[in-house]
PDB file of C-alpha atoms in Angstrom:
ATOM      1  CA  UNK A   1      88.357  96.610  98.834  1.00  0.00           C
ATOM      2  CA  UNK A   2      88.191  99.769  97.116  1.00  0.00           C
ATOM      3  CA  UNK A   3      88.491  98.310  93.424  1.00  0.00           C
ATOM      4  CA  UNK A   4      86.330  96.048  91.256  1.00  0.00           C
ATOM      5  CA  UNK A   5      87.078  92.605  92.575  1.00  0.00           C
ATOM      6  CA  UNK A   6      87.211  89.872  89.982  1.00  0.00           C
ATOM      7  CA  UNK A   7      87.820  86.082  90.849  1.00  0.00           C
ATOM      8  CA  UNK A   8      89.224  83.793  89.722  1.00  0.00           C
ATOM      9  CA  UNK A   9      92.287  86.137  88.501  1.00  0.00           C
ATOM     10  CA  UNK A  10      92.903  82.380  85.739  1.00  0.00           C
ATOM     11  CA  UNK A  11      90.568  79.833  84.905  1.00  0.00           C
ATOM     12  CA  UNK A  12      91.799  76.388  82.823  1.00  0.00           C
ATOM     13  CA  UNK A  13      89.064  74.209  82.101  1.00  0.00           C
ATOM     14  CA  UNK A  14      88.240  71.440  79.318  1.00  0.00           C
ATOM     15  CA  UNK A  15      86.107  72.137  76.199  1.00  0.00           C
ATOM     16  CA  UNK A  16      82.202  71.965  77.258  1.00  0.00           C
ATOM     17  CA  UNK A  17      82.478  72.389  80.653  1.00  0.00           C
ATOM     18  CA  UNK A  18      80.187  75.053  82.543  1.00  0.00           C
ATOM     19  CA  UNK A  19      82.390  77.987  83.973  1.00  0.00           C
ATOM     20  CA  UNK A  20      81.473  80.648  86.132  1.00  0.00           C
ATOM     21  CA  UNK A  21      83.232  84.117  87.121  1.00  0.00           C
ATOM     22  CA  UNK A  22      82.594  86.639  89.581  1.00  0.00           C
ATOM     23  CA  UNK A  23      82.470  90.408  89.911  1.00  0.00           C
ATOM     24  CA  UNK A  24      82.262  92.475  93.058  1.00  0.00           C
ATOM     25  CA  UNK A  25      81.815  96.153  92.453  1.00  0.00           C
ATOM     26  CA  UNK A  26      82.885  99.025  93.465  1.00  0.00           C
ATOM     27  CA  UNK A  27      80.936  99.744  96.813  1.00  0.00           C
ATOM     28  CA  UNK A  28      78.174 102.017  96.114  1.00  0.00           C
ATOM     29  CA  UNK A  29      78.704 101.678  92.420  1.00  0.00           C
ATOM     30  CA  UNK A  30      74.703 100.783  90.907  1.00  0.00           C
ATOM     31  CA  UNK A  31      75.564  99.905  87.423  1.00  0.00           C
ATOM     32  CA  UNK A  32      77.581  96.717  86.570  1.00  0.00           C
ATOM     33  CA  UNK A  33      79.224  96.113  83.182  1.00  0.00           C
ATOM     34  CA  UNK A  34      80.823  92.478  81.886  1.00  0.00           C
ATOM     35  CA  UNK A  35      83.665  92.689  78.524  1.00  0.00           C
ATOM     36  CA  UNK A  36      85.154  90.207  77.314  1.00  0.00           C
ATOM     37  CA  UNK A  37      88.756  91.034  75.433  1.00  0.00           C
ATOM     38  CA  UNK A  38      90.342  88.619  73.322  1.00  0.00           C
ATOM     39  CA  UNK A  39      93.890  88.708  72.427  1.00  0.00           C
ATOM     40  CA  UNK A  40      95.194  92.001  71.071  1.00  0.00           C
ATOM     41  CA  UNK A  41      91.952  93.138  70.781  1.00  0.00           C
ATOM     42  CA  UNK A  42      89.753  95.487  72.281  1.00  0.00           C
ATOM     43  CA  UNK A  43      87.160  95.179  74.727  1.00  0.00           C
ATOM     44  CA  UNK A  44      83.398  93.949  73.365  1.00  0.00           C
ATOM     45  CA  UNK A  45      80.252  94.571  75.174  1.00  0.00           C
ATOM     46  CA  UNK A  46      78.714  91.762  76.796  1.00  0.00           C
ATOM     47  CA  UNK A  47      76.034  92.526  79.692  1.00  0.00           C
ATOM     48  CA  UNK A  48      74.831  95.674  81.412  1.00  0.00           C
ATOM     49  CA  UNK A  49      72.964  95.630  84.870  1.00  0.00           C
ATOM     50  CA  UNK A  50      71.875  99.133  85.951  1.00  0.00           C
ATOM     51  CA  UNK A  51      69.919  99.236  89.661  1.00  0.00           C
ATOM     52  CA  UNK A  52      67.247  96.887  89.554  1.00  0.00           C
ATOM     53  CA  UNK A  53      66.097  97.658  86.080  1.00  0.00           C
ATOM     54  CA  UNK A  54      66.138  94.798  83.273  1.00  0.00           C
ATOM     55  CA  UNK A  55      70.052  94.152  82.047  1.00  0.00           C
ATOM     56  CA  UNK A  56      70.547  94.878  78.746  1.00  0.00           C
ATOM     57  CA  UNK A  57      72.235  91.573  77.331  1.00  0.00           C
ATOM     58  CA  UNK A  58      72.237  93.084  73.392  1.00  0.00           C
ATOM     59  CA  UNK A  59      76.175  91.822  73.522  1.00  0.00           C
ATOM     60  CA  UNK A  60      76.116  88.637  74.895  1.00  0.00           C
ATOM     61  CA  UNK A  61      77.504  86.329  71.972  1.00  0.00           C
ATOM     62  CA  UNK A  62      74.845  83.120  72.526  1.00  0.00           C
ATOM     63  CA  UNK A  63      72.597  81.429  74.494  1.00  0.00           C
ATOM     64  CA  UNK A  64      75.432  79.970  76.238  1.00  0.00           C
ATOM     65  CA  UNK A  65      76.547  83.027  77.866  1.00  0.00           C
ATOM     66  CA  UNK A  66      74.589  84.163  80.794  1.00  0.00           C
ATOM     67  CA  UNK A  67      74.902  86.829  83.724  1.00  0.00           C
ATOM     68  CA  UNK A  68      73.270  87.287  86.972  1.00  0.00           C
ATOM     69  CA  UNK A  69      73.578  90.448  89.655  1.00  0.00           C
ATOM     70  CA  UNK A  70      71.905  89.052  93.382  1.00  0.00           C
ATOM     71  CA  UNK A  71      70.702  92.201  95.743  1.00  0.00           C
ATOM     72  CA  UNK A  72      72.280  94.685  93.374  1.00  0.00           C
ATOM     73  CA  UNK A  73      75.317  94.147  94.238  1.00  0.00           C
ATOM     74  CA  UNK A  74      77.941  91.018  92.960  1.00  0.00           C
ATOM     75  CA  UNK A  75      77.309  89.704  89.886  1.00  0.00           C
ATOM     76  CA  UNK A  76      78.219  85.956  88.092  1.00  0.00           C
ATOM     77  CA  UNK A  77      78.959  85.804  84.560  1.00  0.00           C
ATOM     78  CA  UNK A  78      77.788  82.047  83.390  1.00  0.00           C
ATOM     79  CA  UNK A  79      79.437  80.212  80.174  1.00  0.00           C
ATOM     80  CA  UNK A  80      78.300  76.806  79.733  1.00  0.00           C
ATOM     81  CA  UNK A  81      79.236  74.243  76.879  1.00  0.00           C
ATOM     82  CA  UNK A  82      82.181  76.509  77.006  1.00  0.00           C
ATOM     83  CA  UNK A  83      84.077  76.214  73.380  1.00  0.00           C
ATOM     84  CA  UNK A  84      87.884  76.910  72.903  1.00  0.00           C
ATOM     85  CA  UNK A  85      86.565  80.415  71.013  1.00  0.00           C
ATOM     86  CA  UNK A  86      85.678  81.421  74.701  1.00  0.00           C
ATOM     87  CA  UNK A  87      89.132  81.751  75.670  1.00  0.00           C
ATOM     88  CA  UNK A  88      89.420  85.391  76.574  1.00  0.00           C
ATOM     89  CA  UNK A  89      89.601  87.826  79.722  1.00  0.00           C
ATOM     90  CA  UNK A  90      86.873  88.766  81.008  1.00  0.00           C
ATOM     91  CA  UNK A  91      86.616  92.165  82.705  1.00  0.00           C
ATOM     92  CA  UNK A  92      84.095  93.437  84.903  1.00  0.00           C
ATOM     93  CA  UNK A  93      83.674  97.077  84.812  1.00  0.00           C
ATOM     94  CA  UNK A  94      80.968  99.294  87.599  1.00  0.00           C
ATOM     95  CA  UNK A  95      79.952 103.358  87.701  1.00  0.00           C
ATOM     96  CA  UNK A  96      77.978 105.127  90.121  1.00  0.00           C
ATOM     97  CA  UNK A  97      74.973 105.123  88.102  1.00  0.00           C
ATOM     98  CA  UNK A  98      73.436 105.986  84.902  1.00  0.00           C
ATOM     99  CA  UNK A  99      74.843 108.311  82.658  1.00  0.00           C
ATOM    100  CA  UNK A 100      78.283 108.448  81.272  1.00  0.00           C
ATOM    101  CA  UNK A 101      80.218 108.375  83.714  1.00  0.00           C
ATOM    102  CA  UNK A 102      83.215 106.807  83.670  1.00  0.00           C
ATOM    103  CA  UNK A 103      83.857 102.894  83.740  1.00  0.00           C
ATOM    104  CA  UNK A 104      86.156 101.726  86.337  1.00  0.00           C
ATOM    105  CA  UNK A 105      87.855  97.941  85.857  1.00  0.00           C
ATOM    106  CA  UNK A 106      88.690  95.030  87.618  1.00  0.00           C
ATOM    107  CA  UNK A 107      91.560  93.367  86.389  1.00  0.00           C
ATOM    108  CA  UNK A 108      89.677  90.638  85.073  1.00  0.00           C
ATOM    109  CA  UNK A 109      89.650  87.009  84.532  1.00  0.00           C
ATOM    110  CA  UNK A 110      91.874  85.018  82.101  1.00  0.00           C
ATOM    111  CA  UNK A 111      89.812  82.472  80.889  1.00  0.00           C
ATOM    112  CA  UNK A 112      91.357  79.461  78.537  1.00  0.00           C
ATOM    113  CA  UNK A 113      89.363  76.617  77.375  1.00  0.00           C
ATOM    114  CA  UNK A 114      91.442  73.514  76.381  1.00  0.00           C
TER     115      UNK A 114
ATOM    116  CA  UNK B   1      78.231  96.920  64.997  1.00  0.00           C
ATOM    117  CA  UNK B   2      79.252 100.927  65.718  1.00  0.00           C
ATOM    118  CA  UNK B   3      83.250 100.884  65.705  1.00  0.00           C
ATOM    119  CA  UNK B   4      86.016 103.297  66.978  1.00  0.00           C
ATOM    120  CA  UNK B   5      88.477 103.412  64.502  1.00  0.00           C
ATOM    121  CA  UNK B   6      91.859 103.577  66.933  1.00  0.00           C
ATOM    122  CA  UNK B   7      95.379 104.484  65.445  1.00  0.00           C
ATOM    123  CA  UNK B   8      98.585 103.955  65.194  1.00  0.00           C
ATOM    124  CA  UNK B   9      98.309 100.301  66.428  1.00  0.00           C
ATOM    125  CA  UNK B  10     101.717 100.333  67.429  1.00  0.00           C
ATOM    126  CA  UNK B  11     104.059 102.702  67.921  1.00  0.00           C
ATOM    127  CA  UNK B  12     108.029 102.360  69.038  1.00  0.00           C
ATOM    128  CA  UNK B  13     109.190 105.459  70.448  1.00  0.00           C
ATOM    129  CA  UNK B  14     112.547 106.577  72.062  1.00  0.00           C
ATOM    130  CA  UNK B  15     112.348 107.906  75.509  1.00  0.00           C
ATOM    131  CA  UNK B  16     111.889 111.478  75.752  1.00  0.00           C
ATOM    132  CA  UNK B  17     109.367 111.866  72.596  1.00  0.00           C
ATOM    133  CA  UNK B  18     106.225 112.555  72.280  1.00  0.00           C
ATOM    134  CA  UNK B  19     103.467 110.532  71.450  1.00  0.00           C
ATOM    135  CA  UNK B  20      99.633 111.407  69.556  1.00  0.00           C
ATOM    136  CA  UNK B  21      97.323 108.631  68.852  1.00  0.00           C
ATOM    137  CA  UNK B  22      93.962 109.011  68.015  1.00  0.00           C
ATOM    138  CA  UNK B  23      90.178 107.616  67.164  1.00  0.00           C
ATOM    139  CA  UNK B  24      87.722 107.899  64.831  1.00  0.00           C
ATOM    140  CA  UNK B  25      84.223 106.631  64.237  1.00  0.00           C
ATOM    141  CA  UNK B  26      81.353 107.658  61.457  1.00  0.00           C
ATOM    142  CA  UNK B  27      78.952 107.690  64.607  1.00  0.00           C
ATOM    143  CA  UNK B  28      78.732 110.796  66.952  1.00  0.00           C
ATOM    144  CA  UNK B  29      79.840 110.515  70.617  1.00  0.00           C
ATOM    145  CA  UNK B  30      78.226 112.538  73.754  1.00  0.00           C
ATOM    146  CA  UNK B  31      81.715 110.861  75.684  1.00  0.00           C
ATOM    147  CA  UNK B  32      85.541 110.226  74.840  1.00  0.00           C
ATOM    148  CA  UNK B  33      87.552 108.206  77.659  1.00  0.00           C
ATOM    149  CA  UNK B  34      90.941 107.662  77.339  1.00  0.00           C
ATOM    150  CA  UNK B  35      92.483 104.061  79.510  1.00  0.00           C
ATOM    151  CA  UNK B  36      95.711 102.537  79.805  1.00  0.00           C
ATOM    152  CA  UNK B  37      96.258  99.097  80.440  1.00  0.00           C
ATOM    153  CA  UNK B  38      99.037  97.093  81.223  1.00  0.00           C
ATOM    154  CA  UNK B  39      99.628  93.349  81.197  1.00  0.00           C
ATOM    155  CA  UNK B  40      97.035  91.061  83.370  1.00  0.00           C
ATOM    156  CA  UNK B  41      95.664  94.105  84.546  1.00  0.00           C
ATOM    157  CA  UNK B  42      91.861  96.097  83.298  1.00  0.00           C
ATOM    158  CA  UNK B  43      92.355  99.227  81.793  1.00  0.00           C
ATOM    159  CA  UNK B  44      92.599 102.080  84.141  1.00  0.00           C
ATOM    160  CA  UNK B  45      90.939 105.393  83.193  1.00  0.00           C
ATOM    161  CA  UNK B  46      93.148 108.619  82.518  1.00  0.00           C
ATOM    162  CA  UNK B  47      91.167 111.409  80.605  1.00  0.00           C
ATOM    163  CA  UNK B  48      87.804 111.265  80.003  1.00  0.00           C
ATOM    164  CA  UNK B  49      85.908 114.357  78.025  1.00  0.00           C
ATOM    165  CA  UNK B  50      82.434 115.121  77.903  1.00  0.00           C
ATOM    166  CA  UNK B  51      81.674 118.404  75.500  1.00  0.00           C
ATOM    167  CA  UNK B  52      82.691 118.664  71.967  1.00  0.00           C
ATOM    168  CA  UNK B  53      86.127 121.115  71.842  1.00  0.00           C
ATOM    169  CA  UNK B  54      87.319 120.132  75.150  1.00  0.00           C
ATOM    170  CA  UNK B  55      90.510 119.908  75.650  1.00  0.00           C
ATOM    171  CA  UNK B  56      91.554 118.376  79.256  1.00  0.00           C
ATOM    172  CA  UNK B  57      95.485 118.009  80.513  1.00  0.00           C
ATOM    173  CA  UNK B  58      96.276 114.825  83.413  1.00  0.00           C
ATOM    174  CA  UNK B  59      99.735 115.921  83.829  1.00  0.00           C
ATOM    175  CA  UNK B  60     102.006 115.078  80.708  1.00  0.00           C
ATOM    176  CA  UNK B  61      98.942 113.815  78.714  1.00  0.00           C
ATOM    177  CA  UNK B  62      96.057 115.869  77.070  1.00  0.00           C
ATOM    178  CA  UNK B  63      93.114 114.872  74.813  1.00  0.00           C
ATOM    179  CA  UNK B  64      90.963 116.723  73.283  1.00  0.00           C
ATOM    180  CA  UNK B  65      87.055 116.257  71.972  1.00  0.00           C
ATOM    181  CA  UNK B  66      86.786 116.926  68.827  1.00  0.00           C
ATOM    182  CA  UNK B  67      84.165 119.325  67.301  1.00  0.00           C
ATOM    183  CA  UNK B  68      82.866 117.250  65.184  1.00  0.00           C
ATOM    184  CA  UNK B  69      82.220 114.945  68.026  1.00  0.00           C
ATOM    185  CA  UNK B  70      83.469 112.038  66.158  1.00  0.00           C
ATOM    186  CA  UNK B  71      86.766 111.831  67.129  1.00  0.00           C
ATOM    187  CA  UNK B  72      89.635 112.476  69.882  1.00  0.00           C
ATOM    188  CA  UNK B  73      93.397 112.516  70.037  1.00  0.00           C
ATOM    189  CA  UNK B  74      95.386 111.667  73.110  1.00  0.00           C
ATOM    190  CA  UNK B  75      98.814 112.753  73.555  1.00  0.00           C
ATOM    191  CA  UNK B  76     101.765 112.014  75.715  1.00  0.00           C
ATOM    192  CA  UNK B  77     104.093 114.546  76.328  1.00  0.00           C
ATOM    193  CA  UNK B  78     108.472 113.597  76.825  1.00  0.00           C
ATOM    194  CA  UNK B  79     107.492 109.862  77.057  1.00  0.00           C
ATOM    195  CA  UNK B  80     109.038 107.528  79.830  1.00  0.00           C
ATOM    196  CA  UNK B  81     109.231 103.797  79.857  1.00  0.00           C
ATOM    197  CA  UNK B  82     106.370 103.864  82.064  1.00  0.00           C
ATOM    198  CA  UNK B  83     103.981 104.827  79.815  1.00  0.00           C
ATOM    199  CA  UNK B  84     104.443 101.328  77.991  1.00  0.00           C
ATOM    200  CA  UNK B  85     101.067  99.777  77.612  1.00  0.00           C
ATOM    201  CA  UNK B  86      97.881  99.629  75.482  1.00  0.00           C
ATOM    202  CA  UNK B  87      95.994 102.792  74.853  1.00  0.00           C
ATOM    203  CA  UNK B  88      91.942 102.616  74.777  1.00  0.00           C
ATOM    204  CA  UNK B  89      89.668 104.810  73.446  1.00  0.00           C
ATOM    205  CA  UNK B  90      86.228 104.424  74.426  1.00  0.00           C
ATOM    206  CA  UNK B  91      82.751 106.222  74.254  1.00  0.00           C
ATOM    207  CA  UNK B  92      79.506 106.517  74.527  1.00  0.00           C
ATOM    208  CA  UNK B  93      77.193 106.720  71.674  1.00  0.00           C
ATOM    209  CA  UNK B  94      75.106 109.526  71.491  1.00  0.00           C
ATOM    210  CA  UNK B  95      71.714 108.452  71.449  1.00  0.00           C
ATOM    211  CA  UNK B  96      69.606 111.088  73.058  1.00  0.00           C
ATOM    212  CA  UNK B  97      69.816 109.586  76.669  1.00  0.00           C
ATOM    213  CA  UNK B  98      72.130 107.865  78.944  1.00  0.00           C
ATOM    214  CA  UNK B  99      73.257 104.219  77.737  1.00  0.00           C
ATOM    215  CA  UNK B 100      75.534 101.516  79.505  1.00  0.00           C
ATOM    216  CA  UNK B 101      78.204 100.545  77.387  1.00  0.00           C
ATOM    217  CA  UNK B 102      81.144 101.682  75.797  1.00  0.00           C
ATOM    218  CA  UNK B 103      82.381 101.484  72.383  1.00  0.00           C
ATOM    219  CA  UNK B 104      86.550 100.751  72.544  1.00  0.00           C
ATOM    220  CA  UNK B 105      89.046 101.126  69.766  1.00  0.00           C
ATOM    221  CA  UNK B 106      91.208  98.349  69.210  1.00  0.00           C
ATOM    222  CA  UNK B 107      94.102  99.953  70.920  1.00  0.00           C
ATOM    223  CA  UNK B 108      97.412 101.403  70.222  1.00  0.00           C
ATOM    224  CA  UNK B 109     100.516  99.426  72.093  1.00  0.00           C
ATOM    225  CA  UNK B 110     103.194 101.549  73.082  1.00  0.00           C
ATOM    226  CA  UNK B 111     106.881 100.804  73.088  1.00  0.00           C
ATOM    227  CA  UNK B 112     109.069 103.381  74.791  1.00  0.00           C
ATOM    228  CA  UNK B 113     113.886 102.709  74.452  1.00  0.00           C
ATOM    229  CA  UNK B 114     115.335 103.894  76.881  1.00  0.00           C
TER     230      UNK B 114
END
Protein backbone atom coordinates (compact mmCIF):
# COMPACT_ATOMS: atom_id res chain seq x y z
CA UNK A 1 0.00 0.00 0.00
CA UNK A 2 1.06 3.44 -0.06
CA UNK A 3 1.02 4.02 3.88
CA UNK A 4 2.97 2.58 6.81
CA UNK A 5 1.35 -0.77 7.38
CA UNK A 6 1.05 -1.83 10.98
CA UNK A 7 -0.44 -5.29 12.11
CA UNK A 8 -2.10 -6.35 14.26
CA UNK A 9 -4.41 -3.02 14.26
CA UNK A 10 -5.36 -4.75 18.53
CA UNK A 11 -3.50 -7.10 20.44
CA UNK A 12 -5.08 -8.73 23.98
CA UNK A 13 -2.77 -10.92 25.60
CA UNK A 14 -2.13 -12.16 29.36
CA UNK A 15 0.54 -10.64 31.67
CA UNK A 16 4.13 -12.26 30.72
CA UNK A 17 3.44 -13.43 27.56
CA UNK A 18 5.92 -12.63 24.54
CA UNK A 19 4.18 -10.27 21.92
CA UNK A 20 5.29 -9.26 18.70
CA UNK A 21 4.15 -6.35 16.19
CA UNK A 22 4.91 -5.53 12.79
CA UNK A 23 5.75 -2.53 10.64
CA UNK A 24 5.91 -2.31 6.88
CA UNK A 25 7.18 0.97 5.58
CA UNK A 26 6.58 3.20 3.32
CA UNK A 27 8.12 1.74 0.00
CA UNK A 28 11.36 3.31 -0.59
CA UNK A 29 11.33 4.89 2.80
CA UNK A 30 15.24 3.84 4.44
CA UNK A 31 14.74 4.95 7.93
CA UNK A 32 12.27 3.16 10.30
CA UNK A 33 11.06 4.65 13.59
CA UNK A 34 8.96 2.58 16.56
CA UNK A 35 6.75 5.05 19.46
CA UNK A 36 4.98 3.89 21.78
CA UNK A 37 1.94 6.38 23.12
CA UNK A 38 0.23 5.72 26.19
CA UNK A 39 -3.05 7.11 27.03
CA UNK A 40 -3.44 10.86 26.63
CA UNK A 41 -0.03 11.15 26.22
CA UNK A 42 2.35 11.88 23.70
CA UNK A 43 4.44 9.82 21.65
CA UNK A 44 8.03 8.48 23.32
CA UNK A 45 10.93 7.37 21.35
CA UNK A 46 11.61 3.84 21.28
CA UNK A 47 13.93 2.46 18.30
CA UNK A 48 15.48 4.01 15.22
CA UNK A 49 16.76 1.88 12.18
CA UNK A 50 18.37 4.06 9.48
CA UNK A 51 19.74 1.92 6.15
CA UNK A 52 21.86 -0.69 7.32
CA UNK A 53 23.64 1.31 9.93
CA UNK A 54 23.44 0.22 13.78
CA UNK A 55 19.70 1.23 15.28
CA UNK A 56 19.86 3.52 17.81
CA UNK A 57 17.76 1.81 20.71
CA UNK A 58 18.65 4.94 23.40
CA UNK A 59 14.56 4.80 24.02
CA UNK A 60 13.77 1.44 24.39
CA UNK A 61 12.39 1.21 28.11
CA UNK A 62 14.22 -2.44 29.13
CA UNK A 63 15.76 -5.35 28.18
CA UNK A 64 12.46 -6.70 27.47
CA UNK A 65 11.76 -4.60 24.58
CA UNK A 66 13.46 -5.50 21.41
CA UNK A 67 13.26 -4.54 17.56
CA UNK A 68 14.46 -6.09 14.46
CA UNK A 69 14.41 -4.60 10.58
CA UNK A 70 15.19 -7.95 7.98
CA UNK A 71 16.64 -6.70 4.34
CA UNK A 72 15.97 -3.09 5.22
CA UNK A 73 12.80 -3.19 4.83
CA UNK A 74 9.81 -4.58 7.55
CA UNK A 75 10.61 -4.41 10.86
CA UNK A 76 9.23 -6.51 14.29
CA UNK A 77 9.01 -4.79 17.46
CA UNK A 78 9.55 -7.71 20.29
CA UNK A 79 8.05 -7.34 24.04
CA UNK A 80 8.52 -10.30 26.07
CA UNK A 81 7.52 -10.90 29.84
CA UNK A 82 5.11 -8.30 28.70
CA UNK A 83 3.75 -6.37 32.06
CA UNK A 84 0.28 -4.60 32.24
CA UNK A 85 2.55 -1.08 32.12
CA UNK A 86 3.07 -2.18 28.39
CA UNK A 87 -0.35 -1.49 27.49
CA UNK A 88 -0.02 1.23 24.92
CA UNK A 89 -0.16 1.86 20.99
CA UNK A 90 2.48 1.37 19.33
CA UNK A 91 3.17 3.38 16.17
CA UNK A 92 5.54 2.79 13.56
CA UNK A 93 6.70 5.81 11.83
CA UNK A 94 9.36 5.70 8.24
CA UNK A 95 11.16 8.84 6.12
CA UNK A 96 13.07 8.71 3.09
CA UNK A 97 16.28 8.90 4.76
CA UNK A 98 18.42 10.75 7.07
CA UNK A 99 17.86 14.12 7.92
CA UNK A 100 14.77 15.75 9.16
CA UNK A 101 12.52 15.03 7.13
CA UNK A 102 9.30 14.47 8.03
CA UNK A 103 7.87 11.29 9.91
CA UNK A 104 5.02 9.65 8.29
CA UNK A 105 2.68 7.10 10.62
CA UNK A 106 1.02 4.02 10.55
CA UNK A 107 -1.92 3.91 12.52
CA UNK A 108 -0.46 1.74 14.95
CA UNK A 109 -1.09 -1.08 17.21
CA UNK A 110 -3.29 -1.07 20.37
CA UNK A 111 -1.63 -3.17 22.61
CA UNK A 112 -3.39 -4.22 26.19
CA UNK A 113 -1.87 -6.58 28.54
CA UNK A 114 -4.37 -8.22 30.99
CA UNK B 1 14.87 13.63 28.99
CA UNK B 2 14.60 16.94 26.42
CA UNK B 3 10.72 17.91 26.57
CA UNK B 4 8.35 20.05 24.36
CA UNK B 5 6.36 21.92 26.53
CA UNK B 6 2.76 21.77 24.43
CA UNK B 7 -0.24 24.12 25.39
CA UNK B 8 -3.42 24.59 25.96
CA UNK B 9 -4.08 20.85 26.68
CA UNK B 10 -7.52 21.26 25.89
CA UNK B 11 -9.37 23.62 24.37
CA UNK B 12 -13.45 23.80 23.68
CA UNK B 13 -14.15 26.05 20.96
CA UNK B 14 -17.41 27.07 19.11
CA UNK B 15 -17.46 26.53 15.45
CA UNK B 16 -16.32 29.32 13.46
CA UNK B 17 -13.33 30.50 15.95
CA UNK B 18 -10.11 30.45 15.79
CA UNK B 19 -7.73 28.44 17.43
CA UNK B 20 -3.56 29.11 18.53
CA UNK B 21 -1.78 26.51 20.44
CA UNK B 22 1.67 26.39 20.88
CA UNK B 23 5.17 24.66 22.20
CA UNK B 24 7.95 25.38 24.02
CA UNK B 25 11.17 23.71 25.05
CA UNK B 26 14.57 25.17 26.88
CA UNK B 27 16.43 23.11 24.05
CA UNK B 28 16.93 24.58 20.48
CA UNK B 29 15.26 22.90 17.46
CA UNK B 30 16.77 22.73 13.69
CA UNK B 31 12.76 21.28 12.94
CA UNK B 32 9.06 22.10 14.10
CA UNK B 33 6.28 19.57 12.70
CA UNK B 34 2.94 20.10 13.34
CA UNK B 35 0.39 16.42 13.27
CA UNK B 36 -3.09 15.80 13.86
CA UNK B 37 -4.41 12.73 15.02
CA UNK B 38 -7.63 11.36 15.40
CA UNK B 39 -8.96 8.35 17.28
CA UNK B 40 -7.24 4.74 16.44
CA UNK B 41 -5.47 6.42 13.88
CA UNK B 42 -1.19 7.75 13.87
CA UNK B 43 -0.81 11.23 13.66
CA UNK B 44 -0.81 12.60 10.22
CA UNK B 45 1.61 15.43 9.37
CA UNK B 46 0.23 19.03 8.43
CA UNK B 47 3.00 21.80 8.66
CA UNK B 48 6.31 21.12 9.16
CA UNK B 49 9.07 24.19 9.30
CA UNK B 50 12.61 24.02 8.93
CA UNK B 51 14.37 27.74 9.39
CA UNK B 52 13.96 29.88 12.36
CA UNK B 53 11.15 32.87 11.37
CA UNK B 54 9.31 30.78 9.01
CA UNK B 55 6.10 31.16 8.78
CA UNK B 56 4.25 28.43 6.42
CA UNK B 57 0.18 28.51 5.63
CA UNK B 58 -1.66 24.65 4.69
CA UNK B 59 -4.85 26.25 3.89
CA UNK B 60 -6.76 27.57 7.09
CA UNK B 61 -3.75 26.67 9.36
CA UNK B 62 -0.30 28.46 9.69
CA UNK B 63 2.68 27.94 12.06
CA UNK B 64 5.37 29.69 12.42
CA UNK B 65 9.25 28.93 13.67
CA UNK B 66 10.11 30.91 16.07
CA UNK B 67 13.36 33.00 16.14
CA UNK B 68 14.51 31.91 18.96
CA UNK B 69 14.24 28.46 17.61
CA UNK B 70 12.72 27.19 20.70
CA UNK B 71 9.34 27.39 20.05
CA UNK B 72 6.29 27.36 17.42
CA UNK B 73 2.63 28.26 17.38
CA UNK B 74 0.08 26.60 15.18
CA UNK B 75 -3.08 28.16 14.36
CA UNK B 76 -6.41 27.26 12.93
CA UNK B 77 -8.24 29.70 11.22
CA UNK B 78 -12.74 29.76 11.39
CA UNK B 79 -12.59 26.24 12.99
CA UNK B 80 -14.97 23.35 11.78
CA UNK B 81 -15.92 20.23 13.59
CA UNK B 82 -13.47 18.53 11.56
CA UNK B 83 -10.63 19.81 12.97
CA UNK B 84 -11.52 17.82 16.29
CA UNK B 85 -8.51 15.84 17.28
CA UNK B 86 -5.14 15.92 19.12
CA UNK B 87 -2.58 18.42 18.05
CA UNK B 88 1.32 17.29 18.08
CA UNK B 89 4.16 19.20 18.10
CA UNK B 90 7.27 17.55 17.33
CA UNK B 91 11.03 18.29 16.49
CA UNK B 92 14.19 17.60 16.02
CA UNK B 93 16.89 18.53 18.33
CA UNK B 94 19.51 20.47 17.05
CA UNK B 95 22.58 18.73 17.51
CA UNK B 96 24.92 19.68 14.75
CA UNK B 97 23.87 16.76 12.36
CA UNK B 98 20.94 14.81 11.29
CA UNK B 99 19.29 12.58 14.17
CA UNK B 100 16.27 10.03 14.03
CA UNK B 101 13.80 10.87 16.43
CA UNK B 102 11.43 13.32 17.34
CA UNK B 103 10.70 15.06 20.44
CA UNK B 104 6.49 15.41 20.79
CA UNK B 105 4.56 17.66 23.09
CA UNK B 106 1.98 16.11 25.01
CA UNK B 107 -0.74 17.39 22.81
CA UNK B 108 -3.55 19.77 22.81
CA UNK B 109 -7.23 18.00 22.24
CA UNK B 110 -9.54 20.00 20.42
CA UNK B 111 -13.26 20.29 20.89
CA UNK B 112 -15.10 22.22 18.20
CA UNK B 113 -19.85 23.01 18.97
CA UNK B 114 -21.37 23.24 16.32
Amino acid sequence: GAGVSQSPSNKVTEKGKDVELRCDPISGHTALYWYRQSLGQGLEFLIYFQGNSAPDKSGLPSDRFSAERTGGSVSTLTIQRTQQEDSAVYLCASTMGEGNQPQHFGDGTRLSIL
Amino acid sequence: GQQLNQSPQSMFIQEGEDVSMNCTSSSIFNTWLWYKQEPGEGPVLLIALYKAGELTSNGRLTAQFGITRKDSFLNISASIPSDVGIYFCAGHLDYGGSQGNLIFGKGTKLSVKP
